[in-house]
CSV table of C-alpha atoms and ligand atoms in Angstrom, one decimal:
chain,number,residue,atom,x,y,z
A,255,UNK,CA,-13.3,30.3,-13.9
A,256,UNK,CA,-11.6,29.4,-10.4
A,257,UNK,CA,-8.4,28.1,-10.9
A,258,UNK,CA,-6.5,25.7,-8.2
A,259,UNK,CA,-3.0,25.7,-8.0
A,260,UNK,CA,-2.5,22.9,-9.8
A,261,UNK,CA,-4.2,24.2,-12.9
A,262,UNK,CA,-2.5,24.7,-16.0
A,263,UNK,CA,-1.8,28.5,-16.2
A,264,UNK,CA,-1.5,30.3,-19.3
A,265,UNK,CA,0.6,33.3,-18.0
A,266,UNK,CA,3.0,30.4,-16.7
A,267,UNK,CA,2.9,28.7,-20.1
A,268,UNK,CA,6.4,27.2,-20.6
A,269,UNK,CA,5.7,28.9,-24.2
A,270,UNK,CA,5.4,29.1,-28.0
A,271,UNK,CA,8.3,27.4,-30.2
A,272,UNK,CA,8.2,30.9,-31.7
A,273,UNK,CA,8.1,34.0,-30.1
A,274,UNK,CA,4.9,35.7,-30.6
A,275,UNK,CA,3.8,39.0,-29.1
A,276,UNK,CA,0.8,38.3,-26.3
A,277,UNK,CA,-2.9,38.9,-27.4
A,278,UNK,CA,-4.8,41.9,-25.7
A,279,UNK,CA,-8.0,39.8,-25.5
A,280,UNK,CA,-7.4,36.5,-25.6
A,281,UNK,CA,-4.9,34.3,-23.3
A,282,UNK,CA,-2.6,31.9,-24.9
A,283,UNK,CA,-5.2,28.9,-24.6
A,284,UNK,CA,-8.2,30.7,-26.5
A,285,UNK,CA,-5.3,31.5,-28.9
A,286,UNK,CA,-4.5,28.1,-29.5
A,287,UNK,CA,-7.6,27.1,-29.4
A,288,UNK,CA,-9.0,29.6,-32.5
A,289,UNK,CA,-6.1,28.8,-34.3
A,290,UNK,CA,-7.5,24.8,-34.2
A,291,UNK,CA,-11.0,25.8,-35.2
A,292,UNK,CA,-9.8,28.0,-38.3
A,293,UNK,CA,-7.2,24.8,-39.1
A,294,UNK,CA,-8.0,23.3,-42.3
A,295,UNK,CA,-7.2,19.6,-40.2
A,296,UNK,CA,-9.9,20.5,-38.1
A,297,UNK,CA,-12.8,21.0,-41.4
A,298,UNK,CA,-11.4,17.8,-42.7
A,299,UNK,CA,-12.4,16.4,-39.1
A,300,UNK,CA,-16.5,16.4,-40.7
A,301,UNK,CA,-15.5,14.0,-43.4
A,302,UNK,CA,-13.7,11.7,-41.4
A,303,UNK,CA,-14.9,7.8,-39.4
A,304,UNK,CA,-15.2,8.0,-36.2
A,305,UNK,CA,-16.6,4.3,-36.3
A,306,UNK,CA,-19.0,4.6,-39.7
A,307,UNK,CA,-17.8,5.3,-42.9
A,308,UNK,CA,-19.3,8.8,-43.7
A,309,UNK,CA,-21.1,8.0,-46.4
A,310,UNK,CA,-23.1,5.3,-44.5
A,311,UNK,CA,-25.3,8.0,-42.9
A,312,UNK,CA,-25.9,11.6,-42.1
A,313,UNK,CA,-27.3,10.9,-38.0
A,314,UNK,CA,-23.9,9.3,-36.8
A,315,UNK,CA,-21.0,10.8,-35.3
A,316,UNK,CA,-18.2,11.8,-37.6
A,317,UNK,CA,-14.7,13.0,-35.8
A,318,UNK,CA,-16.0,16.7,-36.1
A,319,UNK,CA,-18.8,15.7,-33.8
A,320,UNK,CA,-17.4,13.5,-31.7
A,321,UNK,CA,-14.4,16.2,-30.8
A,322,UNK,CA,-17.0,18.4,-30.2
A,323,UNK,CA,-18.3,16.2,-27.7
A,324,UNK,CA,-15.2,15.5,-25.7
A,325,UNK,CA,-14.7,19.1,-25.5
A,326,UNK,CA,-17.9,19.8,-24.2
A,327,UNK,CA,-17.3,16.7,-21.7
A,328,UNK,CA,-13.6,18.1,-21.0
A,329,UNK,CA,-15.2,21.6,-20.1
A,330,UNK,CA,-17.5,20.0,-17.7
A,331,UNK,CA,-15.0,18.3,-15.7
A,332,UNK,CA,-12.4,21.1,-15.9
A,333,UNK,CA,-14.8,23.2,-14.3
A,334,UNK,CA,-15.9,21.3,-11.9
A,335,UNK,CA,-12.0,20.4,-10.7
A,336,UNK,CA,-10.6,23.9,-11.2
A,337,UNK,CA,-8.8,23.1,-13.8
A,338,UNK,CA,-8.4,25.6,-16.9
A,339,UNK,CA,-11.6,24.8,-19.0
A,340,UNK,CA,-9.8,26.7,-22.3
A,341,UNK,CA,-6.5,24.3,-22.1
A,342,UNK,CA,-9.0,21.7,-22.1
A,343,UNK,CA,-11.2,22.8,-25.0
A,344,UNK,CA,-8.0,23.0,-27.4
A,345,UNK,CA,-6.8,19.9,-26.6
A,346,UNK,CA,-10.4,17.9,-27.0
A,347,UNK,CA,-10.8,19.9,-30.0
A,348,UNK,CA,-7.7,19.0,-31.7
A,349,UNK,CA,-7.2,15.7,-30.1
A,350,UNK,CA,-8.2,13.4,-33.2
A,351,UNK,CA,-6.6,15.7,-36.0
A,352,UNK,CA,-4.0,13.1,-37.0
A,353,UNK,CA,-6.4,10.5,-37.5
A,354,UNK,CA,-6.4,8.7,-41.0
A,355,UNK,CA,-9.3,8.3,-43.1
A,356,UNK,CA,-11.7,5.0,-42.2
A,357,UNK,CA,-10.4,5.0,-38.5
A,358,UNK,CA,-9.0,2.7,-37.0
A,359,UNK,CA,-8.9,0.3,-40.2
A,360,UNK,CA,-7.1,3.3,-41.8
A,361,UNK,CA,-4.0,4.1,-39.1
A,362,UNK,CA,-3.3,0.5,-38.5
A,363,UNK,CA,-3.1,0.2,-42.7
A,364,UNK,CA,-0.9,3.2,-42.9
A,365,UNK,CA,1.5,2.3,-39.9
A,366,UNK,CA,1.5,-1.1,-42.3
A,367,UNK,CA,2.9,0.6,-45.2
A,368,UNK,CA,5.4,2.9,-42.9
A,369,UNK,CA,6.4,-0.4,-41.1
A,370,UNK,CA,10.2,-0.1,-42.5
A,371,UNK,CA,9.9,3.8,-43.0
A,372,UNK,CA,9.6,5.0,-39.2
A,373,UNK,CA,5.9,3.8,-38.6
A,374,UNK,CA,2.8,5.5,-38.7
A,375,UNK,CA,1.3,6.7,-35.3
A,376,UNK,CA,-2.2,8.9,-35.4
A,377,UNK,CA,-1.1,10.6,-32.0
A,378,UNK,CA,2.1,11.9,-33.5
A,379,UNK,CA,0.6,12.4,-36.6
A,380,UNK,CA,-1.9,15.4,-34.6
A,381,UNK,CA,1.5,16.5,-33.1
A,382,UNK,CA,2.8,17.2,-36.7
A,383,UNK,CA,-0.6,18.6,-37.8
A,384,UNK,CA,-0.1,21.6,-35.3
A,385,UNK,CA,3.7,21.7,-35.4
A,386,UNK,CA,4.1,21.3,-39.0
A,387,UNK,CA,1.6,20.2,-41.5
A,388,UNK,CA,-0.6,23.2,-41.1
A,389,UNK,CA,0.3,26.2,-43.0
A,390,UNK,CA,-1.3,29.2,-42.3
A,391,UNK,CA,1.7,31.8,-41.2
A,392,UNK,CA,4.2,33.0,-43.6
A,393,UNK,CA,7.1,33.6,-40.9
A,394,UNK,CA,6.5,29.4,-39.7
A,395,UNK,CA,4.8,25.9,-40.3
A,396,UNK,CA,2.4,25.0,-37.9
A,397,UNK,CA,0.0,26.8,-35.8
A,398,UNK,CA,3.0,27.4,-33.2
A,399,UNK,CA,1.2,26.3,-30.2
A,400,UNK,CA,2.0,26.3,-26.9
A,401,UNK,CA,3.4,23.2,-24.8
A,402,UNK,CA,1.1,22.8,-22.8
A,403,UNK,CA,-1.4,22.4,-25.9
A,404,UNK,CA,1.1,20.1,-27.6
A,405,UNK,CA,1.8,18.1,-24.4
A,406,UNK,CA,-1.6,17.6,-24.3
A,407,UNK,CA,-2.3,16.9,-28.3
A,408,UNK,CA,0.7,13.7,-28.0
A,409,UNK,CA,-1.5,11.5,-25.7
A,410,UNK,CA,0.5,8.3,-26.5
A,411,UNK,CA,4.1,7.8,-28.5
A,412,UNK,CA,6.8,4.8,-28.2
A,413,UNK,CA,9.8,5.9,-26.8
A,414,UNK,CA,11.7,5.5,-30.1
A,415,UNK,CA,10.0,8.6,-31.3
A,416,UNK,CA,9.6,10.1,-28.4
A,417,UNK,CA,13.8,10.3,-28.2
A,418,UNK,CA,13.2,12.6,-31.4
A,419,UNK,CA,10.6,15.1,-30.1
A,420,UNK,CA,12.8,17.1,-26.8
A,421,UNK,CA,10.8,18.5,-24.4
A,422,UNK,CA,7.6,17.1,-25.5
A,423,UNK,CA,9.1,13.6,-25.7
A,424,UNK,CA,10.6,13.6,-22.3
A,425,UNK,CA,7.2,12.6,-20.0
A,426,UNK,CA,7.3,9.6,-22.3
A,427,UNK,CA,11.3,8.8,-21.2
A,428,UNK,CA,10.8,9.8,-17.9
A,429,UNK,CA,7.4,8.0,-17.6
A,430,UNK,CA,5.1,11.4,-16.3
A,431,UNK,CA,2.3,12.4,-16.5
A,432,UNK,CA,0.5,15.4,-18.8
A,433,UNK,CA,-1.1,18.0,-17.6
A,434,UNK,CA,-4.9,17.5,-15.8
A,435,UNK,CA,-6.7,19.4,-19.0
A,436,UNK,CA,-4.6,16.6,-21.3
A,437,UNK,CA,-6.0,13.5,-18.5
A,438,UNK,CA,-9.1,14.9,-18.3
A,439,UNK,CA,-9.5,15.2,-22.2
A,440,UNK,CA,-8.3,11.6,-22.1
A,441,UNK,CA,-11.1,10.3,-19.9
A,442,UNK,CA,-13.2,12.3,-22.2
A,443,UNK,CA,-12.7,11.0,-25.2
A,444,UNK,CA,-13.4,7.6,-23.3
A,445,UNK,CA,-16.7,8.6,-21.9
A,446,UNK,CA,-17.4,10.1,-25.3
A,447,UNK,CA,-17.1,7.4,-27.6
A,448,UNK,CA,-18.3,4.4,-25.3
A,449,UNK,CA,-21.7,6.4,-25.1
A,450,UNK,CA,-21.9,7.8,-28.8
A,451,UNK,CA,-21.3,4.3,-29.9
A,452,UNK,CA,-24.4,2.9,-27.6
A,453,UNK,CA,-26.3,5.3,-29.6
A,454,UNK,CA,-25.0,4.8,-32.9
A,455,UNK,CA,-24.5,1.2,-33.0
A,456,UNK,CA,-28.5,1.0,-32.1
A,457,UNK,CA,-29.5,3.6,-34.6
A,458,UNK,CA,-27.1,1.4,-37.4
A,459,UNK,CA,-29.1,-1.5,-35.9
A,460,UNK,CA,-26.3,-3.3,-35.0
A,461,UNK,CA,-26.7,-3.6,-31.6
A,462,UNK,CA,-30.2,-4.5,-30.0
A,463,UNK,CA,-31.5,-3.9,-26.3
A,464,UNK,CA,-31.6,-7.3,-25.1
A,465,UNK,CA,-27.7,-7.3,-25.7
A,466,UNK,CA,-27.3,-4.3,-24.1
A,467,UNK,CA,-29.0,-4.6,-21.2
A,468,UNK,CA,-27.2,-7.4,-20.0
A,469,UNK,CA,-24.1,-5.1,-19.4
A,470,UNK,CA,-24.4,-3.6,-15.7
A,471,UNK,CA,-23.9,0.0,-16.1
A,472,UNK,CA,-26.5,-0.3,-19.0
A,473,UNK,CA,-28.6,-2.4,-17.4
A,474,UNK,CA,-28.8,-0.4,-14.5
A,475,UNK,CA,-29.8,2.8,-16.3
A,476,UNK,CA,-32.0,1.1,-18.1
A,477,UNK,CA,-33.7,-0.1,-15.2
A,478,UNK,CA,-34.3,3.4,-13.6
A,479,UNK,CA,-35.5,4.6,-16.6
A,480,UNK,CA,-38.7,1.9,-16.7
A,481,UNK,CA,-39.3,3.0,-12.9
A,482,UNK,CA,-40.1,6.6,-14.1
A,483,UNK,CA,-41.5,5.3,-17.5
A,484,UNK,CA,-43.8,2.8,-18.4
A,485,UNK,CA,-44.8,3.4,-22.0
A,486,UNK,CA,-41.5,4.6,-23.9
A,487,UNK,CA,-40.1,3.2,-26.8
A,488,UNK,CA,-36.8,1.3,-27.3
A,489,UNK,CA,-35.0,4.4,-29.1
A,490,UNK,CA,-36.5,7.1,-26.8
A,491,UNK,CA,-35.6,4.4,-23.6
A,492,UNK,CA,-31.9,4.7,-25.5
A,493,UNK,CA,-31.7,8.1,-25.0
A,494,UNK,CA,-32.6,8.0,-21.5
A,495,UNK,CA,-30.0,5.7,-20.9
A,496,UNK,CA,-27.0,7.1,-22.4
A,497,UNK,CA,-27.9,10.6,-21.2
A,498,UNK,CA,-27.5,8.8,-17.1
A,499,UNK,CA,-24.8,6.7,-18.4
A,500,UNK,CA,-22.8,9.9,-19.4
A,501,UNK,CA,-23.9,11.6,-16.1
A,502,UNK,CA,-23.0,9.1,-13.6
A,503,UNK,CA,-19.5,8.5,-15.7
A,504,UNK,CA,-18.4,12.4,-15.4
A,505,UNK,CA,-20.0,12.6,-11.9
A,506,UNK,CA,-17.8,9.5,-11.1
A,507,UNK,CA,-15.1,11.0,-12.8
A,508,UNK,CA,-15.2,13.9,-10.6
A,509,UNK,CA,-15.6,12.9,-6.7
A,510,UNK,CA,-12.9,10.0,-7.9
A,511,UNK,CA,-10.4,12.4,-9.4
A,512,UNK,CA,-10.9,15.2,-6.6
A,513,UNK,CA,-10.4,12.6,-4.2
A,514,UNK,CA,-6.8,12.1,-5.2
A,515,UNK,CA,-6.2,15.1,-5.3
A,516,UNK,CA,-6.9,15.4,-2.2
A,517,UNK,CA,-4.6,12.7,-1.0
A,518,UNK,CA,-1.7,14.2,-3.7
A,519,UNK,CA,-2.2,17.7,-3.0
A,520,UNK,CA,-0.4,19.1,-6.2
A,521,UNK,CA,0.6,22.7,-5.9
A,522,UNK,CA,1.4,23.2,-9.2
A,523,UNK,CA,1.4,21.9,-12.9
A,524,UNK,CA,5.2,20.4,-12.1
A,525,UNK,CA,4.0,18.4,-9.0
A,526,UNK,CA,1.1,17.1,-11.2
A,527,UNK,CA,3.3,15.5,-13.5
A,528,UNK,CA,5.1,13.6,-11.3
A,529,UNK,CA,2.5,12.5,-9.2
A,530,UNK,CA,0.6,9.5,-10.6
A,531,UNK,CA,-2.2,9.5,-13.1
A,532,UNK,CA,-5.0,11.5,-11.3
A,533,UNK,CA,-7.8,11.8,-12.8
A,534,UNK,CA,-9.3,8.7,-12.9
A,535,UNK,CA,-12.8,6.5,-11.9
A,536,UNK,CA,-13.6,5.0,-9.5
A,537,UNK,CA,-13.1,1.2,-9.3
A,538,UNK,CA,-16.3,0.1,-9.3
A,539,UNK,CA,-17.9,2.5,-12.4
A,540,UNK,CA,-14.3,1.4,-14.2
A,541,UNK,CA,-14.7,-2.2,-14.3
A,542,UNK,CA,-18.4,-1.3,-15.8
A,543,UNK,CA,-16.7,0.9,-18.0
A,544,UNK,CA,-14.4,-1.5,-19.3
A,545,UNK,CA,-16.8,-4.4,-19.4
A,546,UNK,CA,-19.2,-1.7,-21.7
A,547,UNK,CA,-16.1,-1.2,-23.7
A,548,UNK,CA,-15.2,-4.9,-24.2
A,549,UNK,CA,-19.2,-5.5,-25.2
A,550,UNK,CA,-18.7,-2.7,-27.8
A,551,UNK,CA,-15.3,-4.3,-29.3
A,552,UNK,CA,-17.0,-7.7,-29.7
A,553,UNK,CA,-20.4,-6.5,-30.9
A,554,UNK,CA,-19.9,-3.6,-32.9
A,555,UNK,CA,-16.4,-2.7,-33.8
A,556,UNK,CA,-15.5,-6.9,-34.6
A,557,UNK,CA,-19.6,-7.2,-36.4
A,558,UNK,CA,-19.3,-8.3,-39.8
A,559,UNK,CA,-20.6,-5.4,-41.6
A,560,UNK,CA,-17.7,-2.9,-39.7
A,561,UNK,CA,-14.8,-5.5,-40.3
A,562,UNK,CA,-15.9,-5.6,-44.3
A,563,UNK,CA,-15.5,-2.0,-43.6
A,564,UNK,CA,-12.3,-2.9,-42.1
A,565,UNK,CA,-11.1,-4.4,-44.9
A,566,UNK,CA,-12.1,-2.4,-47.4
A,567,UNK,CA,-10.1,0.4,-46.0
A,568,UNK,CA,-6.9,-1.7,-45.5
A,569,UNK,CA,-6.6,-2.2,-49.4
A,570,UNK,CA,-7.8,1.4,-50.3
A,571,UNK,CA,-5.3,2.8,-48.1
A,572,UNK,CA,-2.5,0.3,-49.6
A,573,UNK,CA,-3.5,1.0,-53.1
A,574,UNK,CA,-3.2,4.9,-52.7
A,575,UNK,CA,0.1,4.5,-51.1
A,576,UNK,CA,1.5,2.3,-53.7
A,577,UNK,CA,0.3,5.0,-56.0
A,578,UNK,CA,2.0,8.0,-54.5
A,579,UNK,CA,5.3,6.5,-53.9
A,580,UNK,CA,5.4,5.3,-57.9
A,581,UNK,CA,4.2,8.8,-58.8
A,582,UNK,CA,5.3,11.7,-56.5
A,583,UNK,CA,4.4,13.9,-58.7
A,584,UNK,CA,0.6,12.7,-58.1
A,585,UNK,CA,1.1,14.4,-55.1
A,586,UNK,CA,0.0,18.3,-55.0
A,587,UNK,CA,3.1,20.5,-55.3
A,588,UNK,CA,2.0,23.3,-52.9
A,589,UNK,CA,2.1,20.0,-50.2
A,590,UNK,CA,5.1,18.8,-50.8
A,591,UNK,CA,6.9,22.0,-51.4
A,592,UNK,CA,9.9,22.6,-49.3
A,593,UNK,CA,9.9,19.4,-47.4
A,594,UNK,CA,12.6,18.1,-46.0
A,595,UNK,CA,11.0,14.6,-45.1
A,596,UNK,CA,11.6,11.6,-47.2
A,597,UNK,CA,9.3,10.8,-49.7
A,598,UNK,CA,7.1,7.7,-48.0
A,599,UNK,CA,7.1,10.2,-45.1
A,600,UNK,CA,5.6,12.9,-47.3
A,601,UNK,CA,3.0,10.5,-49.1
A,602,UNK,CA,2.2,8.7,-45.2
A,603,UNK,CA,1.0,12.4,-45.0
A,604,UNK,CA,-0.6,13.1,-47.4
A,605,UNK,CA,-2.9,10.1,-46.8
A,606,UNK,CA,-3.4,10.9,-43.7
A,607,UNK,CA,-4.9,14.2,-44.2
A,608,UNK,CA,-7.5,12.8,-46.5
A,609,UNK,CA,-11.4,12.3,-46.0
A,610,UNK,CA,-13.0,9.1,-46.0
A,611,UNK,CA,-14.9,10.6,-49.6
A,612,UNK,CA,-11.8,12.1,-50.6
A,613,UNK,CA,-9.5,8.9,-50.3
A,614,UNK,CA,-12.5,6.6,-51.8
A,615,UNK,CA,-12.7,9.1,-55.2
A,616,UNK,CA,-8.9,8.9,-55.4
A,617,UNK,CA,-8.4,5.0,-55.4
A,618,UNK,CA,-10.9,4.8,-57.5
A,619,UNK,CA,-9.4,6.7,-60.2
A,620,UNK,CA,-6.4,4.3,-59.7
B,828,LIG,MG1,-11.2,10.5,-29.8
């Protein structure tokens, strides 16, 4: 691994919340990076929507999967910029670990319920998983990661909360940037789920070719793909296409970011956070981007059969927290033990943490 300057650097860490004497094989990324995998958040990620309920289907991506991919996308670009590939691993791998059951559906449902009770936000919520919710030492809660990890794991947060967090909060005040590992994992994520959904949302049959072909990245692709082959069929032509797709979107990724890099020259972590947002694509492969994106919010994420879905986790989510905050003691002791968080804080939680399979069984006990 070739670092640049303006790497993230884990002998320059700015450190652990606790003190924590220095592995002799491992630096302080791959450290917080094992700590993620052997995270009982982290399992939980198998059970949990990425787009389709879990039980719809064994073949499409869950948020295990899909973190998996991000990191493997993350690694690619870090490596390729110089950045540090571990910082990027951890923070792709632990990236979605606040993240409700039912998706989407199931953080804007929760952040419903917290409305008068300080909100609910899935970002903060993977922030609280590492720094708090996990608890796996006996001398602290948390996995005591260090900030550059944690910087990376609070992509987004309103200023409100961010007022509450020091350090961590402060690039939201002061309107900087993260680290290059916590952009590039951002991009990532992007390029992950825009593709995975191409793939799944065929395989579920929801979207067809015709539709898809009309959008110009696509469409392009798709186009190169009957030059080379004549007599493929639709799901193997598929394939083919999101396999250039995700090339030419990391490639782009790439020459675009190391471009301004060029221009910014950042000589360190510091000057990369308050230069501007640099790693980026380029305008041209954005606007295809974006219009893929806005094809995939009108065909698949707003099709019937995903807003029923929709719905169906709205009221399951409701009816659970309804439950727990009439019953607390419905909640397992050895969870809420020694918490110092008001109750709808402690059942917002508790939710949270729960599978798709998980939260179905309990409401229907209810
Ligand atoms: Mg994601």
């Amino acid at each position: 691994m070739i670092l640049k300057p303006y790497a993230a650097d884990p002998i320059k860490t700015l450190g652990r919340q606790y003190e924590e004497s220095k592995s002799n094989s491992r630096n302080d990324f791959q450290r917080d990076r094992d700590r993620i995998i052997h995270s009982s958040a982290f399992r939980r990620l198998e059970y949990k929507t990425q787009v389709f309920v879990n039980h719809e289907g064994d073949m499409f991506r869950t948020r295990l999967t899909h973190s998996i991919e991000v990191s493997q996308i993350s690694r690619g670009i870090s490596r390729t910029l110089g950045c540090h590939e571990d910082l990027a691993e951890t923070i792709a791998l632990a990236h979605d670990l606040g993240h409700t059951p039912f998706g989407h559906a199931g953080q804007d449902s929760l952040n419903n319920c917290m409305k008068v009770h300080g909100g609910f936000e899935h970002n903060l919520q993977s922030l609280r998983v590492v720094d708090y919710l996990e608890r796996r030492y006996a001398s602290f809660d948390g996995l005591n990661l260090t900030f550059e990890s944690r910087e990376g794991i609070l992509k987004h947060c309103s200023v409100n909360n961010a007022k509450t967090l020091g350090l961590i909060g402060d690039r939201f005040i002061k309107k900087q940037q993260p680290s290059l590992e916590a952009q590039i994992v951002n991009i990532a994520d992007e390029i992950a789920y825009n593709n995975h959904d191409v793939d799944d949302g065929y395989r579920s049959g929801l979207l067809d070719f015709k539709a898809l072909i009309k959008n110009t990245l696509f469409g392009r692709c798709a186009k190169e793909v009957d030059d080379i082959y004549s007599d493929i069929n639709d799901s193997q032509k598929i394939n083919e296409v999101v396999r250039r797709m995700i090339h030419i979107l990391i490639e782009d990724v790439c020459s675009q970011s190391q471009k301004n890099l060029d221009f910014y020259q950042p000589k360190s972590i510091d000057d990369v956070r308050i230069s501007p947002h640099l790693i980026d694509f380029s305008a041209s492969i954005k606007q295809e981007q974006q219009e893929l994106k806005q094809f995939l919010r009108h065909a698949m994420y707003e099709h019937p059969h995903v807003a029923k879905m929709t719905q169906n986790a709205g009221k399951t989510i409701e009816k659970l927290f309804a439950h727990y905050i009439k019953e607390p003691k419905a909640i397992p002791e050895n969870f809420s033990i020694n918490r110092t968080d008001n109750h709808q804080r402690v059942v917002a939680d508790y939710i949270a943490g729960m599978t798709d399979r998980f939260a179905i069984k309990a409401a229907s006990k209810l």
